[in-house]
Amino acid sequence: MQPLRAWLTRNAAFCDDRLALERDSHGHARVVALASIPITTTVGRIPKSLVLSHRTSSLLLDDSAHSTLDSLPPALRLAVHVAHELRLGPHSRWHVYLASCPTEEVPVALLWDDGEASTWLEGTQVECEARRLGMNRSRLRDFYTSTALPLFTQLANSATPSFETFARAYSLVSSRAFQVDAYHSLALVPLADIFNHSDPPHVHFASETWVCPECGKLERCEHDEEGDVTYQAKATVVTEDDTCDMVVERAIEAGEEVFNTYGQLSNAKLLASYGFLLEANEHDIIEFDLDEAVNLYLPYATRREVFIQRFETFKTFDHVSSINDDHPLLHPSDPARISIDADGRLSTGLWLLALAAANDMAGAETHQEVVARLAEAVGLMASEQEVEVEDGAGAATRFIPAAEDVATISLVSQMVLQLCRSYRSRQHKADLGGADLLDLAEDTEDAKVQLALEYLAGERLILERVEQQWTDFL
Ligand SMILES: C[S@@+](CC[C@H](N)C(=O)[O-])C[C@H]1O[C@@H](n2cnc3c(N)ncnc32)[C@H](O)[C@@H]1O
């Protein structure tokens, strides 16, 4: 990493001497502290003129190419510029920096082809994430052929980047670009992108985003107009060299790896866009499609409209105080979301939907107090918690739910289990448990298949936990 360090210095970037830029045993770059560093220290400062963005790249565009690229999502637009710079090799201004980045395509699951690894991700949250982002390998190839290649051929005065180079460029953008400001938009930021991810992190990325979107100036410029929002925001900013900074937010000990955060991201998001997983990730979530869940429960419901109306009424009970952070089976969340969290707890919305179906089946009236009582009862039953109930002698007695509540909770359990089974049935080898998948992951040599198996094992372990918890109530 010495050439990169020298290149950063030559280009007026600052990197704290207490930081070592190094490679781990797999050759992956990381940052390690050589000495302790207190909070609020700025350990890295990169002039914005050094970032690689659609504004700074050497790809010269005519007006029509400009408008083609400007209408694209920022990641695709930046990938075109990065591919161009990669293709320039030593003639690129960023050659030393790009040479320090991974030389192979980063294994972001978004771009995996239809091989075994993708098969293991069928029906998972990674697939949902890829759909949400609207990208996959065949779309990227189509874009390359129909849009990027004609642009390169027409405009670049060197040979055009291959699809492999373009895919590598996209994987670099996906796994290491930052939202810099209103002018550069998404960009590669040398030095800032060497920090690996953890949550919580030691450092964060800081950049003044309120710059002129036309010329990038931090201070007032000819594009500002009195009264416009940008003008008002910029007027308070002291004029100085505009930089991207890495600022310490948690004290760093000597010898520690120094981490940034890429956000509060689930393993599905990390695998889709960054190509790695965390061993335990509290942000993991299994999200269900509301329509699918409703359709699954409909055979039990009287009429669709009645069932939906019941669910809508339940959703208005938005402050069911017994659903709180300490609840063992339910987690407080937006009632519109039908999901299960990393601890196997149902979202408020899933609980209410399953309860609405159970309620509908039993033809029962339900009020907010009943919903709250049932939520509390299910928590107490799960943790077999002893509650202080005044009996004759004033002693604590075991919680005993009312018989009708036990019957309703049993119906809710059926609904919950059915949703989990239906979700799982759409995945590859639905009969394999989390532990089986982890065994398979250990035995494979293929890095992508291993990642996919480990990811799927995580989802299965969550579902198994739910199944185990709710089977007890049947
Ligand atoms: C912004 S780069 C960080 C620098 C990177 N390690 C490198 O070699 O250039 C993001 C990439 O680093 C890796 N990475 C980041 N955080 C990680 C973590 N906690 N565990 C494993 N890999 C991680 C992933 O490959 C990810 O795509």
Short mmCIF file of C-alpha atoms and ligand atoms in Angstrom, two decimals:
data_model
loop_
_atom_site.label_atom_id
_atom_site.label_comp_id
_atom_site.label_asym_id
_atom_site.label_seq_id
_atom_site.Cartn_x
_atom_site.Cartn_y
_atom_site.Cartn_z
CA MET A 1 0.00 0.00 0.00
CA GLN A 2 3.11 2.23 0.02
CA PRO A 3 2.57 3.48 -3.58
CA LEU A 4 -0.98 4.52 -2.66
CA ARG A 5 0.23 6.38 0.41
CA ALA A 6 2.86 8.23 -1.63
CA TRP A 7 0.26 9.00 -4.33
CA LEU A 8 -2.14 10.41 -1.71
CA THR A 9 0.59 12.68 -0.32
CA ARG A 10 1.60 13.83 -3.81
CA ASN A 11 -2.02 14.76 -4.42
CA ALA A 12 -2.42 16.83 -1.23
CA ALA A 13 -4.48 14.23 0.65
CA PHE A 14 -3.75 13.82 4.37
CA CYS A 15 -3.53 10.46 6.12
CA ASP A 16 -2.76 10.42 9.86
CA ASP A 17 0.66 8.84 10.58
CA ARG A 18 -0.97 6.72 13.28
CA LEU A 19 -2.86 4.81 10.57
CA ALA A 20 -1.26 1.91 8.71
CA LEU A 21 -2.78 1.08 5.32
CA GLU A 22 -2.12 -2.63 4.92
CA ARG A 23 -3.30 -5.92 3.45
CA ASP A 24 -4.67 -8.83 5.46
CA SER A 25 -3.66 -12.46 4.87
CA HIS A 26 -6.14 -12.68 1.94
CA GLY A 27 -4.66 -9.59 0.30
CA HIS A 28 -7.63 -7.37 1.20
CA ALA A 29 -6.85 -3.78 2.11
CA ARG A 30 -7.65 -2.45 5.59
CA VAL A 31 -6.66 0.25 8.05
CA VAL A 32 -4.97 -0.51 11.38
CA ALA A 33 -4.09 1.95 14.15
CA LEU A 34 -0.42 2.11 15.17
CA ALA A 35 -1.24 4.23 18.23
CA SER A 36 -4.37 5.26 20.11
CA ILE A 37 -6.35 8.10 18.52
CA PRO A 38 -8.92 10.22 20.41
CA ILE A 39 -12.43 11.02 19.19
CA THR A 40 -13.06 14.05 16.92
CA THR A 41 -9.60 13.62 15.29
CA THR A 42 -9.69 14.01 11.51
CA VAL A 43 -7.54 11.06 10.41
CA GLY A 44 -8.05 11.46 6.68
CA ARG A 45 -8.63 14.45 4.42
CA ILE A 46 -9.13 14.06 0.68
CA PRO A 47 -9.46 17.10 -1.59
CA LYS A 48 -12.66 16.77 -3.61
CA SER A 49 -10.61 17.42 -6.72
CA LEU A 50 -9.07 13.97 -6.14
CA VAL A 51 -12.31 11.99 -6.05
CA LEU A 52 -13.21 9.99 -9.15
CA SER A 53 -16.66 11.16 -10.21
CA HIS A 54 -18.55 11.89 -13.41
CA ARG A 55 -17.30 15.48 -12.96
CA THR A 56 -13.60 14.69 -12.69
CA SER A 57 -13.16 11.67 -14.99
CA SER A 58 -11.25 12.13 -18.23
CA LEU A 59 -14.06 10.69 -20.37
CA LEU A 60 -14.90 13.57 -22.69
CA LEU A 61 -18.57 13.66 -23.50
CA ASP A 62 -20.48 15.58 -26.12
CA ASP A 63 -23.90 17.02 -25.30
CA SER A 64 -25.88 14.01 -26.41
CA ALA A 65 -23.66 11.59 -24.45
CA HIS A 66 -23.97 13.91 -21.45
CA SER A 67 -27.73 13.81 -21.54
CA THR A 68 -27.70 10.01 -22.02
CA LEU A 69 -25.50 9.54 -18.98
CA ASP A 70 -27.23 12.18 -16.85
CA SER A 71 -30.51 10.34 -17.17
CA LEU A 72 -28.96 7.16 -15.69
CA PRO A 73 -28.95 6.04 -12.07
CA PRO A 74 -25.75 7.47 -10.46
CA ALA A 75 -24.14 4.02 -9.97
CA LEU A 76 -24.39 3.15 -13.68
CA ARG A 77 -23.18 6.57 -14.74
CA LEU A 78 -20.17 6.36 -12.43
CA ALA A 79 -19.41 2.80 -13.60
CA VAL A 80 -19.05 4.13 -17.17
CA HIS A 81 -16.46 6.66 -15.99
CA VAL A 82 -14.62 4.18 -13.77
CA ALA A 83 -14.48 1.61 -16.60
CA HIS A 84 -12.98 4.28 -18.83
CA GLU A 85 -10.28 5.11 -16.26
CA LEU A 86 -9.55 1.41 -15.69
CA ARG A 87 -9.13 0.98 -19.44
CA LEU A 88 -6.65 3.88 -19.56
CA GLY A 89 -4.34 1.95 -17.22
CA PRO A 90 -1.15 3.92 -16.44
CA HIS A 91 -2.50 6.87 -18.44
CA SER A 92 -5.27 7.43 -15.91
CA ARG A 93 -4.78 10.06 -13.25
CA TRP A 94 -6.14 7.48 -10.75
CA HIS A 95 -3.94 4.61 -11.92
CA VAL A 96 -2.10 4.16 -8.59
CA TYR A 97 -5.35 4.37 -6.67
CA LEU A 98 -7.24 1.97 -8.98
CA ALA A 99 -4.31 -0.46 -8.86
CA SER A 100 -4.74 -0.57 -5.06
CA CYS A 101 -8.41 -1.60 -5.42
CA PRO A 102 -9.43 -5.26 -5.88
CA THR A 103 -8.09 -6.50 -9.22
CA GLU A 104 -10.96 -8.98 -9.68
CA GLU A 105 -14.67 -8.20 -9.80
CA VAL A 106 -15.90 -7.79 -6.20
CA PRO A 107 -18.37 -10.68 -5.53
CA VAL A 108 -21.43 -8.44 -5.04
CA ALA A 109 -24.40 -10.83 -5.25
CA LEU A 110 -26.25 -8.35 -7.47
CA LEU A 111 -23.98 -9.37 -10.32
CA TRP A 112 -23.74 -13.11 -9.77
CA ASP A 113 -24.60 -15.16 -12.83
CA ASP A 114 -27.19 -17.94 -12.80
CA GLY A 115 -24.89 -20.54 -11.29
CA GLU A 116 -25.10 -22.58 -8.10
CA ALA A 117 -24.49 -19.62 -5.78
CA SER A 118 -27.54 -17.77 -7.19
CA THR A 119 -29.66 -20.91 -6.85
CA TRP A 120 -28.98 -20.90 -3.10
CA LEU A 121 -30.24 -17.32 -2.94
CA GLU A 122 -33.59 -18.02 -4.65
CA GLY A 123 -36.51 -16.77 -2.60
CA THR A 124 -34.28 -14.96 -0.09
CA GLN A 125 -34.02 -11.34 0.96
CA VAL A 126 -30.94 -11.00 -1.26
CA GLU A 127 -33.14 -11.67 -4.27
CA CYS A 128 -35.65 -9.06 -2.99
CA GLU A 129 -32.81 -6.56 -2.54
CA ALA A 130 -31.53 -7.14 -6.09
CA ARG A 131 -35.09 -6.62 -7.37
CA ARG A 132 -35.42 -3.44 -5.32
CA LEU A 133 -32.16 -2.11 -6.78
CA GLY A 134 -33.28 -3.10 -10.28
CA MET A 135 -29.95 -4.61 -11.23
CA ASN A 136 -28.58 -8.02 -12.16
CA ARG A 137 -25.87 -9.36 -14.44
CA SER A 138 -28.01 -9.67 -17.53
CA ARG A 139 -29.36 -6.11 -17.12
CA LEU A 140 -25.82 -4.83 -16.70
CA ARG A 141 -24.79 -6.70 -19.85
CA ASP A 142 -27.76 -5.24 -21.77
CA PHE A 143 -26.83 -1.76 -20.59
CA TYR A 144 -23.21 -2.32 -21.59
CA THR A 145 -24.16 -3.47 -25.08
CA SER A 146 -26.90 -0.98 -25.80
CA THR A 147 -25.60 2.18 -24.09
CA ALA A 148 -22.07 2.02 -22.68
CA LEU A 149 -20.31 0.35 -25.60
CA PRO A 150 -21.61 2.79 -28.26
CA LEU A 151 -20.56 5.68 -26.00
CA PHE A 152 -17.06 4.31 -25.50
CA THR A 153 -16.67 3.53 -29.18
CA GLN A 154 -17.82 6.97 -30.21
CA LEU A 155 -16.02 9.08 -27.61
CA ALA A 156 -12.97 7.44 -26.18
CA ASN A 157 -9.75 7.79 -28.08
CA SER A 158 -8.37 4.57 -26.63
CA ALA A 159 -9.61 0.97 -26.91
CA THR A 160 -12.99 0.38 -25.32
CA PRO A 161 -13.37 -1.41 -21.97
CA SER A 162 -14.60 -5.02 -22.19
CA PHE A 163 -17.78 -6.15 -20.42
CA GLU A 164 -15.55 -7.79 -17.77
CA THR A 165 -13.88 -4.44 -17.08
CA PHE A 166 -17.26 -2.75 -17.00
CA ALA A 167 -18.64 -5.33 -14.54
CA ARG A 168 -15.55 -4.88 -12.36
CA ALA A 169 -16.09 -1.10 -12.48
CA TYR A 170 -19.73 -1.53 -11.42
CA SER A 171 -18.71 -3.85 -8.58
CA LEU A 172 -16.20 -1.25 -7.36
CA VAL A 173 -18.84 1.47 -7.47
CA SER A 174 -21.35 -0.71 -5.66
CA SER A 175 -18.95 -1.74 -2.92
CA ARG A 176 -16.94 1.43 -2.32
CA ALA A 177 -18.53 4.65 -3.68
CA PHE A 178 -19.67 7.50 -1.41
CA GLN A 179 -22.36 10.10 -1.89
CA VAL A 180 -20.02 13.11 -1.91
CA ASP A 181 -22.12 16.19 -2.59
CA ALA A 182 -24.62 17.87 -4.90
CA TYR A 183 -21.94 18.36 -7.57
CA HIS A 184 -19.99 15.10 -7.63
CA SER A 185 -22.94 12.93 -6.56
CA LEU A 186 -21.71 9.33 -6.18
CA ALA A 187 -17.91 9.07 -6.40
CA LEU A 188 -14.90 6.90 -5.56
CA VAL A 189 -12.97 8.55 -2.72
CA PRO A 190 -9.38 7.31 -2.38
CA LEU A 191 -8.32 6.56 1.21
CA ALA A 192 -11.89 6.90 2.57
CA ASP A 193 -12.74 3.61 0.86
CA ILE A 194 -10.01 1.50 2.48
CA PHE A 195 -11.86 1.27 5.79
CA ASN A 196 -13.83 -1.93 6.27
CA HIS A 197 -17.33 -1.93 7.72
CA SER A 198 -18.52 -2.53 11.25
CA ASP A 199 -21.44 -1.37 13.31
CA PRO A 200 -20.63 0.53 15.48
CA PRO A 201 -17.69 2.08 13.58
CA HIS A 202 -14.66 4.11 14.71
CA VAL A 203 -14.76 6.72 11.95
CA HIS A 204 -17.35 8.34 9.73
CA PHE A 205 -17.23 9.99 6.34
CA ALA A 206 -17.93 13.73 6.37
CA SER A 207 -18.44 15.97 3.38
CA GLU A 208 -20.07 19.36 2.89
CA THR A 209 -22.94 18.39 0.60
CA TRP A 210 -24.42 21.88 0.12
CA VAL A 211 -22.24 22.93 -2.78
CA CYS A 212 -23.28 24.43 -6.08
CA PRO A 213 -24.66 21.57 -8.21
CA GLU A 214 -23.43 23.41 -11.31
CA CYS A 215 -19.80 24.20 -10.46
CA GLY A 216 -19.17 22.49 -7.09
CA LYS A 217 -18.22 25.73 -5.29
CA LEU A 218 -18.67 25.72 -1.54
CA GLU A 219 -18.69 29.51 -1.36
CA ARG A 220 -21.20 31.72 -3.14
CA CYS A 221 -20.99 31.56 -6.91
CA GLU A 222 -22.63 32.92 -10.04
CA HIS A 223 -25.22 30.11 -9.99
CA ASP A 224 -26.63 31.11 -6.60
CA GLU A 225 -29.80 33.11 -6.45
CA GLU A 226 -31.07 35.10 -3.50
CA GLY A 227 -33.69 33.13 -1.65
CA ASP A 228 -32.78 29.74 -3.03
CA VAL A 229 -32.19 26.98 -0.52
CA THR A 230 -28.64 26.20 -1.65
CA TYR A 231 -27.72 29.86 -1.37
CA GLN A 232 -28.99 30.09 2.20
CA ALA A 233 -27.17 26.92 3.27
CA LYS A 234 -23.92 27.92 1.59
CA ALA A 235 -23.94 31.43 3.01
CA THR A 236 -23.15 30.01 6.47
CA VAL A 237 -20.13 28.02 5.28
CA VAL A 238 -16.61 29.35 5.78
CA THR A 239 -14.68 29.34 2.53
CA GLU A 240 -11.80 26.84 2.53
CA ASP A 241 -10.53 23.96 0.44
CA ASP A 242 -13.42 21.54 0.06
CA THR A 243 -12.51 18.07 1.27
CA CYS A 244 -13.95 14.70 2.26
CA ASP A 245 -12.92 13.89 5.82
CA MET A 246 -12.69 10.73 7.90
CA VAL A 247 -13.46 11.74 11.47
CA VAL A 248 -13.03 9.59 14.58
CA GLU A 249 -16.29 9.09 16.48
CA ARG A 250 -15.17 6.29 18.84
CA ALA A 251 -11.72 6.28 20.48
CA ILE A 252 -9.30 3.97 18.67
CA GLU A 253 -6.85 1.73 20.55
CA ALA A 254 -3.36 1.00 19.26
CA GLY A 255 -3.34 -2.24 17.23
CA GLU A 256 -7.08 -2.18 16.43
CA GLU A 257 -8.44 -2.37 12.90
CA VAL A 258 -10.15 0.94 12.21
CA PHE A 259 -13.69 0.60 10.84
CA ASN A 260 -16.08 2.91 9.03
CA THR A 261 -19.78 2.04 8.69
CA TYR A 262 -21.60 1.59 5.38
CA GLY A 263 -24.92 2.03 7.20
CA GLN A 264 -27.18 -0.09 9.38
CA LEU A 265 -27.34 -2.83 6.79
CA SER A 266 -28.68 -6.36 6.92
CA ASN A 267 -26.61 -9.24 5.58
CA ALA A 268 -28.91 -9.34 2.54
CA LYS A 269 -27.96 -5.75 1.68
CA LEU A 270 -24.28 -6.32 2.47
CA LEU A 271 -24.14 -9.41 0.26
CA ALA A 272 -26.10 -7.83 -2.60
CA SER A 273 -24.09 -4.60 -2.79
CA TYR A 274 -20.78 -5.25 -0.99
CA GLY A 275 -20.18 -8.99 -1.40
CA PHE A 276 -19.62 -9.94 2.24
CA LEU A 277 -21.52 -10.97 5.38
CA LEU A 278 -21.19 -10.20 9.07
CA GLU A 279 -21.14 -13.24 11.34
CA ALA A 280 -23.94 -11.92 13.55
CA ASN A 281 -25.99 -9.06 12.17
CA GLU A 282 -28.62 -7.43 14.36
CA HIS A 283 -30.06 -5.66 11.29
CA ASP A 284 -31.05 -8.90 9.58
CA ILE A 285 -34.71 -9.02 8.69
CA ILE A 286 -37.02 -11.29 6.72
CA GLU A 287 -39.59 -9.12 5.02
CA PHE A 288 -42.81 -10.62 3.61
CA ASP A 289 -44.93 -9.25 0.85
CA LEU A 290 -48.21 -8.00 2.34
CA ASP A 291 -50.35 -9.23 -0.57
CA GLU A 292 -48.80 -12.67 -0.41
CA ALA A 293 -49.40 -12.90 3.33
CA VAL A 294 -53.00 -11.74 2.90
CA ASN A 295 -53.59 -14.29 0.13
CA LEU A 296 -52.14 -17.02 2.27
CA TYR A 297 -54.55 -16.24 5.09
CA LEU A 298 -57.59 -15.69 2.90
CA PRO A 299 -58.75 -19.32 2.87
CA TYR A 300 -59.27 -18.96 6.62
CA ALA A 301 -60.96 -15.59 6.47
CA THR A 302 -64.63 -14.91 5.91
CA ARG A 303 -64.33 -12.41 3.09
CA ARG A 304 -61.28 -10.54 1.83
CA GLU A 305 -62.80 -7.12 2.54
CA VAL A 306 -63.81 -8.08 6.07
CA PHE A 307 -60.39 -9.49 6.82
CA ILE A 308 -58.58 -6.48 5.36
CA GLN A 309 -60.88 -4.13 7.24
CA ARG A 310 -60.11 -5.95 10.47
CA PHE A 311 -56.35 -5.64 9.81
CA GLU A 312 -56.74 -1.94 8.95
CA THR A 313 -58.61 -1.39 12.22
CA PHE A 314 -55.87 -3.19 14.15
CA LYS A 315 -53.25 -1.00 12.51
CA THR A 316 -54.92 2.06 13.98
CA PHE A 317 -54.10 0.62 17.43
CA ASP A 318 -50.64 2.02 16.88
CA HIS A 319 -49.60 2.29 20.51
CA VAL A 320 -49.94 -1.21 21.79
CA SER A 321 -47.68 -0.60 24.77
CA SER A 322 -47.17 -4.30 25.50
CA ILE A 323 -45.23 -4.54 22.19
CA ASN A 324 -41.98 -2.95 23.32
CA ASP A 325 -38.24 -3.54 22.91
CA ASP A 326 -38.21 -6.07 25.76
CA HIS A 327 -40.91 -8.28 24.25
CA PRO A 328 -39.45 -11.75 23.53
CA LEU A 329 -41.60 -12.52 20.46
CA LEU A 330 -42.74 -9.20 19.00
CA HIS A 331 -40.82 -6.11 18.05
CA PRO A 332 -42.29 -2.64 17.83
CA SER A 333 -42.27 -1.43 14.23
CA ASP A 334 -44.24 0.29 11.51
CA PRO A 335 -47.53 -1.69 11.35
CA ALA A 336 -47.40 -1.60 7.54
CA ARG A 337 -44.31 -3.88 7.56
CA ILE A 338 -44.76 -7.63 7.69
CA SER A 339 -41.41 -8.98 8.88
CA ILE A 340 -39.34 -11.01 11.31
CA ASP A 341 -36.20 -9.55 12.91
CA ALA A 342 -32.79 -11.12 13.58
CA ASP A 343 -34.02 -12.49 16.93
CA GLY A 344 -37.02 -14.17 15.30
CA ARG A 345 -39.46 -11.57 16.64
CA LEU A 346 -42.55 -10.71 14.60
CA SER A 347 -43.07 -7.12 13.51
CA THR A 348 -46.12 -5.35 14.90
CA GLY A 349 -47.68 -5.61 11.42
CA LEU A 350 -47.18 -9.38 11.17
CA TRP A 351 -48.60 -9.90 14.65
CA LEU A 352 -51.63 -7.77 13.80
CA LEU A 353 -52.17 -9.50 10.45
CA ALA A 354 -51.96 -13.00 11.95
CA LEU A 355 -54.22 -11.90 14.79
CA ALA A 356 -56.72 -10.39 12.34
CA ALA A 357 -56.84 -13.72 10.48
CA ALA A 358 -57.23 -15.69 13.72
CA ASN A 359 -59.86 -13.28 14.88
CA ASP A 360 -61.70 -13.47 11.63
CA MET A 361 -61.70 -17.29 11.78
CA ALA A 362 -63.14 -17.18 15.30
CA GLY A 363 -65.63 -14.47 14.29
CA ALA A 364 -64.57 -12.52 17.36
CA GLU A 365 -64.84 -8.83 18.10
CA THR A 366 -61.51 -7.30 18.94
CA HIS A 367 -60.69 -4.10 20.72
CA GLN A 368 -57.39 -2.41 21.34
CA GLU A 369 -57.32 -3.74 24.92
CA VAL A 370 -57.68 -7.32 23.66
CA VAL A 371 -54.85 -6.88 21.14
CA ALA A 372 -52.66 -5.46 23.92
CA ARG A 373 -53.65 -8.21 26.36
CA LEU A 374 -52.88 -10.95 23.84
CA ALA A 375 -49.53 -9.41 22.97
CA GLU A 376 -48.66 -9.32 26.63
CA ALA A 377 -49.95 -12.86 27.21
CA VAL A 378 -47.92 -14.29 24.36
CA GLY A 379 -44.79 -12.63 25.76
CA LEU A 380 -45.41 -13.94 29.23
CA MET A 381 -46.14 -17.43 27.95
CA ALA A 382 -42.94 -17.37 25.90
CA SER A 383 -40.64 -16.33 28.66
CA GLU A 384 -42.60 -18.32 31.22
CA GLN A 385 -42.23 -15.23 33.22
CA GLU A 386 -43.50 -15.13 36.76
CA VAL A 387 -45.77 -12.17 37.31
CA GLU A 388 -46.71 -10.63 40.50
CA VAL A 389 -50.34 -11.46 40.83
CA GLU A 390 -51.91 -10.67 44.14
CA ASP A 391 -53.36 -13.84 45.53
CA GLY A 392 -54.76 -14.35 48.97
CA ALA A 393 -51.31 -14.61 50.54
CA GLY A 394 -49.79 -11.84 48.39
CA ALA A 395 -47.28 -14.28 46.84
CA ALA A 396 -46.15 -14.30 43.19
CA THR A 397 -47.98 -16.90 41.13
CA ARG A 398 -47.35 -18.21 37.65
CA PHE A 399 -49.08 -16.42 34.79
CA ILE A 400 -52.12 -18.34 33.55
CA PRO A 401 -53.73 -16.96 30.41
CA ALA A 402 -57.50 -17.08 29.91
CA ALA A 403 -58.69 -20.14 27.96
CA GLU A 404 -60.08 -18.01 25.11
CA ASP A 405 -56.72 -16.20 24.82
CA VAL A 406 -54.91 -19.54 24.62
CA ALA A 407 -57.25 -20.58 21.79
CA THR A 408 -56.67 -17.32 19.89
CA ILE A 409 -52.90 -17.52 20.36
CA SER A 410 -52.97 -21.09 19.02
CA LEU A 411 -54.70 -19.84 15.86
CA VAL A 412 -52.19 -16.99 15.54
CA SER A 413 -49.40 -19.57 15.81
CA GLN A 414 -50.89 -21.53 12.91
CA MET A 415 -50.90 -18.36 10.81
CA VAL A 416 -47.31 -17.48 11.70
CA LEU A 417 -46.03 -21.01 11.02
CA GLN A 418 -47.85 -21.13 7.73
CA LEU A 419 -46.26 -17.89 6.56
CA CYS A 420 -42.79 -19.14 7.50
CA ARG A 421 -43.32 -22.47 5.72
CA SER A 422 -44.67 -20.78 2.62
CA TYR A 423 -41.65 -18.42 2.51
CA ARG A 424 -39.22 -21.28 3.02
CA SER A 425 -40.92 -23.50 0.41
CA ARG A 426 -39.87 -21.07 -2.33
CA GLN A 427 -36.20 -21.49 -1.48
CA HIS A 428 -33.70 -24.06 -2.70
CA LYS A 429 -33.60 -27.31 -0.67
CA ALA A 430 -36.24 -26.10 1.77
CA ASP A 431 -35.79 -29.28 3.82
CA LEU A 432 -32.25 -28.39 4.91
CA GLY A 433 -31.85 -26.69 8.26
CA GLY A 434 -29.52 -23.83 9.14
CA ALA A 435 -26.92 -26.17 10.66
CA ASP A 436 -26.94 -28.42 7.54
CA LEU A 437 -26.30 -25.41 5.34
CA LEU A 438 -23.41 -24.25 7.50
CA ASP A 439 -21.88 -27.73 7.16
CA LEU A 440 -22.22 -27.50 3.37
CA ALA A 441 -20.65 -24.02 3.44
CA GLU A 442 -17.64 -25.38 5.29
CA ASP A 443 -17.16 -28.12 2.70
CA THR A 444 -17.28 -25.98 -0.44
CA GLU A 445 -14.25 -24.43 -2.13
CA ASP A 446 -16.32 -21.98 -4.16
CA ALA A 447 -16.27 -18.57 -2.42
CA LYS A 448 -19.64 -17.41 -3.82
CA VAL A 449 -21.40 -20.68 -3.03
CA GLN A 450 -19.96 -20.44 0.46
CA LEU A 451 -21.29 -16.90 0.91
CA ALA A 452 -24.72 -17.94 -0.41
CA LEU A 453 -24.90 -20.98 1.89
CA GLU A 454 -23.87 -18.94 4.92
CA TYR A 455 -26.44 -16.29 4.06
CA LEU A 456 -29.23 -18.83 3.57
CA ALA A 457 -28.25 -20.57 6.83
CA GLY A 458 -28.82 -17.24 8.60
CA GLU A 459 -32.38 -16.97 7.24
CA ARG A 460 -33.13 -20.62 8.05
CA LEU A 461 -31.88 -20.19 11.62
CA ILE A 462 -34.20 -17.21 12.08
CA LEU A 463 -37.16 -19.18 10.65
CA GLU A 464 -36.31 -22.19 12.81
CA ARG A 465 -36.31 -19.99 15.86
CA VAL A 466 -39.76 -18.66 14.96
CA GLU A 467 -41.05 -22.16 14.26
CA GLN A 468 -39.74 -23.43 17.56
CA GLN A 469 -41.19 -20.52 19.54
CA TRP A 470 -44.65 -20.57 18.00
CA THR A 471 -45.03 -24.37 17.78
CA ASP A 472 -45.14 -24.32 21.57
CA PHE A 473 -48.43 -22.42 21.42
CA LEU A 474 -50.26 -24.75 19.03
C1 LIG B 1 -14.92 0.05 0.83
S1 LIG B 1 -14.13 -1.46 0.55
C2 LIG B 1 -13.07 -1.62 1.93
C3 LIG B 1 -11.66 -1.98 1.55
C4 LIG B 1 -11.49 -3.37 1.01
N1 LIG B 1 -11.24 -4.30 2.10
C5 LIG B 1 -10.39 -3.49 -0.03
O1 LIG B 1 -9.74 -4.55 -0.07
O2 LIG B 1 -10.21 -2.60 -0.82
C6 LIG B 1 -15.45 -2.54 0.82
C7 LIG B 1 -15.10 -4.00 0.64
O3 LIG B 1 -14.31 -4.44 1.72
C8 LIG B 1 -14.73 -5.73 2.17
N2 LIG B 1 -15.25 -5.57 3.55
C9 LIG B 1 -15.60 -4.43 4.17
N3 LIG B 1 -15.96 -4.65 5.43
C10 LIG B 1 -15.86 -5.97 5.62
C11 LIG B 1 -16.12 -6.82 6.73
N4 LIG B 1 -16.56 -6.34 7.88
N5 LIG B 1 -15.92 -8.14 6.57
C12 LIG B 1 -15.47 -8.65 5.40
N6 LIG B 1 -15.22 -7.90 4.31
C13 LIG B 1 -15.39 -6.56 4.42
C14 LIG B 1 -15.79 -6.19 1.19
O4 LIG B 1 -15.15 -6.92 0.17
C15 LIG B 1 -16.32 -4.89 0.64
O5 LIG B 1 -16.84 -5.02 -0.66
#
